[in-house]
Coordinates of C-alpha atoms in Angstrom, one line a residue:
M1 CA 16.7 -12.8 -12.0
T2 CA 15.6 -9.5 -11.5
I3 CA 12.0 -9.5 -11.3
A4 CA 9.4 -6.5 -11.2
V5 CA 6.0 -6.2 -9.9
Y6 CA 3.1 -4.3 -11.7
P7 CA 0.0 -3.8 -10.0
G8 CA -3.3 -2.4 -10.8
S9 CA -6.4 -2.9 -11.4
F10 CA -6.4 -2.8 -15.4
D11 CA -9.8 -2.0 -15.8
P12 CA -9.4 -1.9 -18.4
I13 CA -6.0 -2.4 -20.0
T14 CA -5.5 0.6 -22.0
L15 CA -2.9 1.4 -24.3
G16 CA -1.1 3.4 -21.7
H17 CA -0.7 0.2 -19.9
V18 CA 1.1 -1.7 -22.3
D19 CA 3.2 1.3 -23.3
I20 CA 4.8 1.1 -19.4
V21 CA 4.8 -3.0 -19.4
T22 CA 6.4 -2.8 -23.1
R23 CA 9.5 -0.6 -21.6
A24 CA 9.4 -2.5 -18.3
S25 CA 9.8 -6.3 -20.3
Q26 CA 13.0 -4.4 -21.6
M27 CA 14.7 -3.6 -18.5
F28 CA 13.4 -6.9 -16.4
E29 CA 14.1 -10.6 -17.2
R30 CA 10.1 -11.3 -15.8
V31 CA 7.4 -8.5 -14.7
I32 CA 4.4 -9.9 -13.3
M33 CA 1.1 -7.8 -14.2
A34 CA -0.5 -8.3 -11.2
V35 CA -4.4 -7.5 -11.5
V36 CA -5.9 -6.6 -8.3
K37 CA -9.1 -7.9 -6.9
N38 CA -10.3 -5.2 -4.5
P39 CA -13.3 -5.8 -2.3
Q40 CA -14.1 -2.0 -2.3
K41 CA -14.2 -1.3 -5.3
K42 CA -16.7 -2.6 -8.0
P43 CA -15.1 -3.0 -10.8
N44 CA -16.9 -2.8 -14.6
I45 CA -15.3 -5.7 -15.7
E46 CA -15.0 -8.6 -13.7
I47 CA -11.3 -10.0 -12.4
Q48 CA -11.2 -13.3 -14.6
A49 CA -12.1 -11.2 -17.5
R50 CA -9.4 -8.7 -16.4
V51 CA -7.0 -11.5 -16.2
L52 CA -7.8 -12.9 -19.5
L53 CA -7.5 -9.7 -21.2
V54 CA -4.0 -8.4 -19.8
E55 CA -2.9 -11.8 -21.0
Q56 CA -4.3 -11.7 -24.6
S57 CA -3.3 -8.1 -24.7
L58 CA 0.6 -9.0 -24.0
Q59 CA 1.0 -12.3 -25.0
H60 CA 3.5 -10.5 -27.8
L61 CA 6.0 -10.2 -24.7
P62 CA 7.4 -13.7 -23.7
N63 CA 8.6 -12.3 -20.2
I64 CA 5.6 -11.2 -18.8
Q65 CA 3.0 -12.8 -16.1
V66 CA -0.3 -12.4 -15.6
E67 CA -2.0 -13.2 -12.0
S68 CA -5.0 -12.1 -9.9
F69 CA -4.3 -11.4 -6.6
E70 CA -5.8 -9.5 -3.3
G71 CA -3.8 -8.1 -0.7
L72 CA -0.2 -6.1 0.1
T73 CA 1.8 -5.3 -3.1
V74 CA 5.2 -6.0 -1.1
D75 CA 3.8 -9.5 -0.6
L76 CA 3.2 -10.8 -3.7
A77 CA 6.9 -9.0 -4.6
K78 CA 7.8 -11.2 -1.7
A79 CA 5.9 -14.3 -2.8
H80 CA 8.0 -14.1 -6.3
N81 CA 11.3 -12.7 -5.3
A82 CA 10.2 -9.3 -6.9
K83 CA 12.6 -6.6 -6.2
I84 CA 10.8 -3.8 -8.1
I85 CA 7.4 -2.4 -8.4
I86 CA 6.3 -0.5 -10.8
R87 CA 3.9 1.9 -10.9
G88 CA 2.3 4.2 -13.8
L89 CA 2.5 7.8 -13.8
R90 CA 0.0 10.2 -16.5
A91 CA 0.8 13.6 -14.5
V92 CA 2.3 15.4 -11.9
S93 CA -1.8 15.0 -10.4
D94 CA -0.7 11.2 -9.6
F95 CA 2.6 12.0 -7.9
E96 CA 1.3 12.5 -4.5
N97 CA -0.8 9.2 -4.0
E98 CA 1.9 6.9 -5.8
F99 CA 4.8 8.4 -3.8
A100 CA 2.6 8.2 -0.4
M101 CA 2.3 4.4 -1.5
S102 CA 5.8 3.5 -2.5
Q103 CA 6.9 5.3 1.2
M104 CA 4.1 3.0 2.9
N105 CA 5.4 -0.3 1.3
K106 CA 9.0 1.2 1.9
R107 CA 8.3 0.9 5.5
L108 CA 6.7 -2.8 5.1
C109 CA 8.9 -3.9 2.7
P110 CA 12.6 -1.7 2.7
S111 CA 14.3 -4.2 0.2
V112 CA 11.6 -3.6 -2.1
E113 CA 11.8 -0.8 -4.5
T114 CA 9.0 1.7 -6.4
L115 CA 10.2 2.3 -10.2
F116 CA 8.0 5.8 -11.4
M117 CA 7.7 4.5 -15.4
M118 CA 5.8 8.1 -16.9
A119 CA 3.4 7.0 -19.7
G120 CA 4.0 8.2 -23.7
L121 CA 2.9 11.5 -24.5
E122 CA 0.2 10.2 -26.2
Y123 CA -1.0 8.2 -23.3
Q124 CA -0.4 11.1 -20.6
F125 CA -4.3 11.6 -20.8
L126 CA -5.6 8.3 -20.8
S127 CA -7.1 6.2 -17.7
S128 CA -9.2 3.4 -17.1
S129 CA -12.1 5.2 -15.6
M130 CA -12.4 7.5 -18.6
T131 CA -12.3 5.1 -21.0
N132 CA -15.1 2.8 -19.0
E133 CA -16.6 6.3 -19.4
V134 CA -16.4 6.9 -23.0
A135 CA -17.5 3.3 -23.6
R136 CA -20.5 3.5 -21.7
L137 CA -21.7 6.7 -23.4
G138 CA -21.3 5.0 -26.7
G139 CA -18.1 7.0 -27.4
S140 CA -15.0 5.3 -29.8
I141 CA -12.2 3.9 -27.0
E142 CA -9.9 3.0 -30.6
G143 CA -6.9 4.1 -30.0
L144 CA -7.0 4.2 -26.3
V145 CA -7.3 0.0 -25.5
P146 CA -6.0 -3.1 -27.3
E147 CA -8.0 -4.3 -29.9
N148 CA -9.4 -7.6 -28.1
V149 CA -10.6 -5.0 -25.2
R150 CA -12.7 -3.4 -27.8
A151 CA -13.8 -6.5 -28.9
Y152 CA -14.5 -7.6 -25.4
Y153 CA -16.9 -4.0 -25.2
K154 CA -18.3 -4.4 -28.6
S155 CA -19.5 -7.8 -27.6
Q156 CA -21.3 -6.7 -24.0
R157 CA -25.0 -5.8 -24.8
P158 CA -26.2 -2.9 -22.8
I159 CA -29.0 -3.9 -20.6
E160 CA -32.5 -2.7 -22.4
K161 CA -35.1 -0.7 -20.0
A162 CA -38.2 -2.4 -19.4
G163 CA -40.8 -1.9 -22.1
G164 CA -38.3 -0.8 -24.9

């Protein structure tokens, strides 16, 4: 069985992520969506909610498994006997950091390969941080995230200032 790991913060999962994992699900027998819990970053969405949103967004793909993790991606890959780490690329600017990360992963675990997948043309501009900013400022995130993520953002009530 060929297993791949697709790690990311998915804070939130976007349609660009869904595009990549959908295509990956056709290439591998199982894809593990690894929702990263990075203690150095303050997430916009807590880890349990991110895992649930990813699961809901991908329920139509039967060979996808979603889990949270902390630590090295290669350790997660080894724990699942995965031979592939999937990394999404939007633009050339993503490549330098992703390339360096892939080389470190290769050094740490030579048996695991990194597969770079380009986001679809309609999603090459899209990022989770940009989506969060648009949502925070009251803009529409329709067409940027799955419907369940839009509903999640709508259910979040902004904190009102004292006295008003």
